[in-house]
Coordinates of C-alpha atoms in Angstrom, one line a residue:
M1 CA 8.0 -9.9 21.8
A2 CA 8.9 -8.9 18.3
T3 CA 6.0 -7.9 16.0
L4 CA 5.7 -6.3 12.6
N5 CA 2.8 -4.0 12.0
C6 CA 1.7 -4.8 8.4
L7 CA -1.0 -2.2 7.6
G8 CA -2.7 -3.0 10.9
T9 CA -2.1 -6.7 11.0
L10 CA 0.4 -7.5 13.8
V11 CA 2.6 -10.4 12.9
D12 CA 4.1 -12.1 16.0
L13 CA 7.7 -13.2 15.3
S14 CA 8.2 -14.9 18.7
T15 CA 7.8 -18.0 16.5
P16 CA 9.7 -17.7 13.2
K17 CA 7.7 -17.2 10.1
V18 CA 8.1 -18.1 6.4
M19 CA 8.1 -15.7 3.4
G20 CA 7.2 -17.4 0.1
I21 CA 9.0 -16.1 -3.1
V22 CA 6.8 -15.3 -6.1
N23 CA 9.1 -13.9 -8.9
V24 CA 7.1 -12.4 -11.7
T25 CA 10.2 -12.2 -13.9
P26 CA 11.4 -14.3 -16.9
D27 CA 15.0 -14.5 -15.7
S28 CA 15.3 -15.3 -12.0
F29 CA 18.0 -17.8 -11.2
Y30 CA 15.7 -20.6 -10.1
D31 CA 12.1 -19.9 -10.9
G32 CA 12.4 -17.5 -13.8
G33 CA 9.3 -17.6 -15.9
K34 CA 7.6 -20.3 -13.9
S35 CA 5.2 -17.9 -12.1
F36 CA 4.8 -15.3 -14.9
S37 CA 1.3 -16.2 -16.0
S38 CA -1.8 -15.2 -14.0
E39 CA -2.7 -18.9 -13.6
N40 CA 0.8 -19.8 -12.3
I41 CA 0.9 -16.8 -9.9
L42 CA -2.4 -17.8 -8.3
R43 CA -1.5 -21.5 -8.2
Q44 CA 1.9 -20.8 -6.6
T45 CA 0.6 -18.3 -4.1
G46 CA -2.4 -20.5 -3.1
R47 CA 0.0 -23.5 -2.5
M48 CA 2.4 -21.4 -0.4
L49 CA -0.5 -20.0 1.7
D50 CA -1.9 -23.4 2.2
E51 CA 1.5 -24.7 3.3
G52 CA 1.9 -22.0 5.9
A53 CA 3.5 -18.9 4.4
T54 CA 2.9 -15.8 6.5
F55 CA 4.2 -13.4 3.8
I56 CA 4.3 -13.6 0.0
D57 CA 7.3 -11.7 -1.5
I58 CA 6.6 -10.4 -5.0
G59 CA 9.6 -9.4 -7.2
G60 CA 9.4 -7.9 -10.6
Y61 CA 13.1 -7.2 -11.1
S62 CA 15.6 -10.1 -11.2
S63 CA 18.5 -9.6 -8.8
R64 CA 20.5 -12.6 -10.0
P65 CA 24.1 -11.8 -10.9
G66 CA 24.3 -10.0 -14.2
A67 CA 20.5 -9.7 -14.5
T68 CA 19.2 -7.4 -17.3
D69 CA 18.1 -3.9 -16.2
I70 CA 14.5 -3.0 -16.8
A71 CA 12.5 0.2 -16.8
V72 CA 10.7 1.3 -13.6
S73 CA 7.4 1.2 -15.6
E74 CA 7.9 -2.4 -16.6
E75 CA 8.8 -3.5 -13.0
T76 CA 5.8 -1.6 -11.7
E77 CA 3.4 -3.2 -14.3
R78 CA 4.6 -6.7 -13.4
V79 CA 4.2 -6.3 -9.6
L80 CA 0.9 -4.4 -9.7
R81 CA -0.6 -7.1 -11.8
A82 CA 0.5 -9.8 -9.4
I83 CA -0.6 -7.9 -6.3
E84 CA -4.0 -7.2 -7.7
L85 CA -4.5 -10.8 -8.8
I86 CA -3.4 -12.2 -5.4
L87 CA -5.5 -9.8 -3.3
H88 CA -8.5 -10.4 -5.4
H89 CA -8.4 -14.2 -4.8
F90 CA -6.6 -14.3 -1.4
P91 CA -7.6 -10.9 0.2
E92 CA -5.9 -11.6 3.6
T93 CA -2.5 -12.1 2.1
I94 CA 0.4 -10.1 3.6
I95 CA 2.4 -9.1 0.5
S96 CA 6.0 -7.9 0.6
I97 CA 7.3 -6.0 -2.4
D98 CA 10.8 -6.9 -3.4
T99 CA 12.2 -3.8 -5.0
F100 CA 15.0 -1.2 -4.5
R101 CA 13.0 1.5 -6.3
S102 CA 10.9 3.9 -4.2
E103 CA 8.5 4.6 -7.0
V104 CA 7.7 0.9 -7.4
A105 CA 7.5 0.5 -3.6
R106 CA 5.0 3.3 -3.3
A107 CA 2.8 2.0 -6.1
A108 CA 2.9 -1.5 -4.6
I109 CA 1.9 -0.3 -1.1
H110 CA -1.0 1.7 -2.6
A111 CA -2.1 -1.4 -4.4
G112 CA -2.2 -3.4 -1.2
A113 CA 1.2 -4.7 -0.4
A114 CA 2.2 -4.3 3.3
V115 CA 6.0 -4.7 3.5
I116 CA 9.0 -3.3 1.5
N117 CA 11.9 -5.6 1.0
D118 CA 14.9 -3.7 -0.5
I119 CA 18.0 -5.7 -1.5
S120 CA 20.1 -2.5 -1.2
G121 CA 18.7 -1.3 2.1
G122 CA 18.1 2.1 0.6
D123 CA 21.5 2.5 -1.1
L124 CA 20.2 2.4 -4.7
D125 CA 17.4 5.0 -4.3
A126 CA 18.0 8.0 -2.0
R127 CA 14.2 8.4 -1.6
M128 CA 13.5 4.9 -0.4
M129 CA 13.8 5.3 3.4
E130 CA 11.7 8.5 3.4
T131 CA 9.2 6.7 1.3
V132 CA 9.0 3.8 3.7
A133 CA 8.6 6.1 6.7
E134 CA 5.8 8.0 4.9
L135 CA 4.0 4.8 4.0
N136 CA 4.5 3.5 7.6
V137 CA 5.2 -0.1 6.6
P138 CA 8.0 -2.5 7.7
F139 CA 11.3 -2.2 5.9
I140 CA 13.5 -5.2 5.2
M141 CA 17.0 -3.9 4.7
M142 CA 19.5 -6.3 3.0
H143 CA 23.3 -5.8 2.8
M144 CA 24.8 -5.8 -0.7
R145 CA 27.4 -3.8 -2.6
G146 CA 26.9 -2.3 -6.0
N147 CA 24.0 -3.7 -8.0
P148 CA 23.1 -7.0 -9.6
K149 CA 25.4 -6.3 -12.6
T150 CA 28.5 -5.4 -10.5
M151 CA 28.1 -7.2 -7.1
T152 CA 30.1 -10.3 -8.0
R153 CA 33.2 -8.1 -8.4
L154 CA 32.8 -6.4 -5.0
T155 CA 33.7 -9.1 -2.5
D156 CA 36.8 -7.6 -0.9
Y157 CA 36.2 -7.4 2.8
Q158 CA 38.6 -7.0 5.7
N159 CA 36.2 -9.2 7.7
V160 CA 32.9 -10.0 6.1
T161 CA 30.9 -10.4 9.3
I162 CA 32.2 -7.2 10.9
D163 CA 31.9 -5.2 7.7
V164 CA 28.3 -6.3 7.1
I165 CA 27.3 -5.6 10.7
R166 CA 28.8 -2.1 10.4
N167 CA 27.0 -1.4 7.2
L168 CA 23.7 -2.7 8.6
S169 CA 24.2 -0.7 11.8
D170 CA 24.4 2.5 9.7
K171 CA 21.2 1.5 7.8
V172 CA 19.3 0.8 11.0
R173 CA 20.4 4.1 12.5
K174 CA 19.3 6.0 9.3
A175 CA 16.0 4.1 9.2
H176 CA 15.1 5.0 12.8
A177 CA 16.2 8.6 12.2
V178 CA 13.7 9.1 9.4
G179 CA 10.9 7.5 11.4
I180 CA 10.7 3.9 10.2
N181 CA 9.1 2.0 13.0
D182 CA 9.6 -1.7 12.0
V183 CA 13.0 -2.7 10.7
V184 CA 14.1 -6.2 9.6
I185 CA 17.8 -6.9 8.6
D186 CA 19.1 -9.4 6.1
P187 CA 22.8 -10.1 5.8
G188 CA 22.5 -10.7 2.0
F189 CA 23.8 -14.2 1.5
G190 CA 25.3 -14.4 -2.0
F191 CA 25.0 -10.7 -2.7
A192 CA 28.6 -9.4 -3.1
K193 CA 29.8 -12.4 -1.2
T194 CA 31.7 -15.4 -2.2
A195 CA 30.6 -18.9 -1.2
A196 CA 33.2 -18.9 1.6
Q197 CA 32.0 -15.5 2.8
S198 CA 28.4 -16.7 2.8
F199 CA 29.4 -19.7 5.0
E200 CA 31.3 -17.3 7.3
L201 CA 28.2 -15.2 7.7
M202 CA 26.1 -18.2 8.5
R203 CA 28.7 -19.4 11.0
N204 CA 28.5 -16.0 12.8
L205 CA 24.8 -15.3 12.2
E206 CA 23.9 -15.1 15.9
L207 CA 26.0 -11.9 16.1
F208 CA 23.3 -10.1 14.1
R209 CA 21.0 -10.4 17.0
C210 CA 22.9 -7.4 18.5
F211 CA 20.6 -5.1 16.6
E212 CA 17.5 -6.3 18.6
V213 CA 15.4 -6.3 15.4
P214 CA 14.1 -9.3 13.5
L215 CA 16.5 -11.1 11.2
L216 CA 15.5 -12.4 7.8
T217 CA 17.6 -15.2 6.2
G218 CA 17.3 -15.7 2.4
I219 CA 19.4 -18.6 1.3
S220 CA 16.9 -20.7 -0.7
R221 CA 18.6 -22.7 -3.4
K222 CA 21.5 -20.2 -3.6
S223 CA 24.8 -20.9 -5.4
F224 CA 26.9 -21.2 -2.2
I225 CA 24.7 -24.2 -1.4
Y226 CA 24.4 -25.9 -4.8
K227 CA 27.9 -25.2 -6.0
T228 CA 29.4 -26.6 -2.8
L229 CA 27.3 -29.7 -3.3
E230 CA 28.1 -29.8 -7.0
I231 CA 24.5 -30.0 -7.9
S232 CA 21.9 -27.7 -9.7
P233 CA 19.5 -25.3 -8.0
N234 CA 16.7 -27.8 -8.8
D235 CA 18.4 -30.3 -6.5
A236 CA 19.3 -27.9 -3.7
L237 CA 16.2 -28.3 -1.5
N238 CA 17.9 -30.6 1.0
G239 CA 20.9 -28.3 1.3
T240 CA 18.5 -25.3 1.7
T241 CA 16.7 -27.0 4.5
C242 CA 20.0 -27.8 6.2
M243 CA 21.1 -24.2 6.1
N244 CA 17.7 -22.9 7.2
T245 CA 17.9 -25.1 10.2
V246 CA 21.2 -23.5 11.2
A247 CA 19.7 -20.1 10.5
L248 CA 16.8 -20.8 12.9
I249 CA 19.1 -22.1 15.6
K250 CA 21.1 -18.9 15.3
G251 CA 18.1 -16.6 15.7
S252 CA 16.5 -16.0 12.3
S253 CA 12.9 -14.7 12.6
I254 CA 11.9 -15.0 8.9
L255 CA 12.9 -17.6 6.3
R256 CA 12.6 -16.4 2.7
V257 CA 12.1 -19.5 0.6
H258 CA 10.9 -21.0 -2.7
D259 CA 9.7 -24.1 -0.8
V260 CA 7.3 -23.2 2.0
K261 CA 6.2 -26.6 3.2
E262 CA 9.7 -27.7 4.1
A263 CA 10.6 -24.5 5.8
V264 CA 7.4 -24.6 7.9
Q265 CA 8.2 -28.2 8.9
C266 CA 11.7 -27.1 9.9
I267 CA 10.4 -24.4 12.2
K268 CA 7.8 -26.8 13.7
L269 CA 10.4 -29.4 14.6
L270 CA 12.9 -26.9 16.1
E271 CA 10.1 -25.2 18.1
N272 CA 9.3 -28.6 19.6
L273 CA 13.0 -29.1 20.6
K274 CA 12.6 -26.0 22.8
F275 CA 16.2 -24.8 22.9

């Protein structure tokens, strides 16, 4: 039975769980600016928890392609404000901090966050893995190449599935070597991947179960969905639910989403099918 130890709270992943996205940035691709005020942070978080989110993932640095770089101090200020607000009003919340900077991660965990979610899997900050091990929290390691400014130019793979598996294999090995106990992997849909490559990863997603660690899928309203359907991110909920269903069938343990209610319903229906 897969579990994550989130500062003493054991989360059982034998039934998949949902991670709700709260971006405290003005420029995220879908919800930029929507959850920036204190009132909106609390309203969005409360709704997601009511709808069944197990985790709330707070991000203070937009990772959309071409996003503007910001100082560590600004990112830290954004996320600490959100963490303190949420834990004051919803003290049992399991908060994940979405950052690739070890300094931000450390400050967030000290403020009450319980999981570190790094889009670079430790590649963009050499101190990240040692920081995670020291803090003794779960580490979500995503695959990407480059950074948000350069990743769209780094999509040349011999075989995207094999190359991503090899990269994540190295990351898992390094994480265990430094003493990280709870590792989650994320193939990084849309990060240094074309739409065709994201579909290929989804087609082969069950192969990522070879790591015998939980698998997170983050595809909510992403461009490979809405551009394929020739719609906007605002209209991509149905497409997201379709792809989340495929991800669950192929073994995903966590769905990272903007729309919690629909993801929870998806899990409930598939659990009742009892594959």
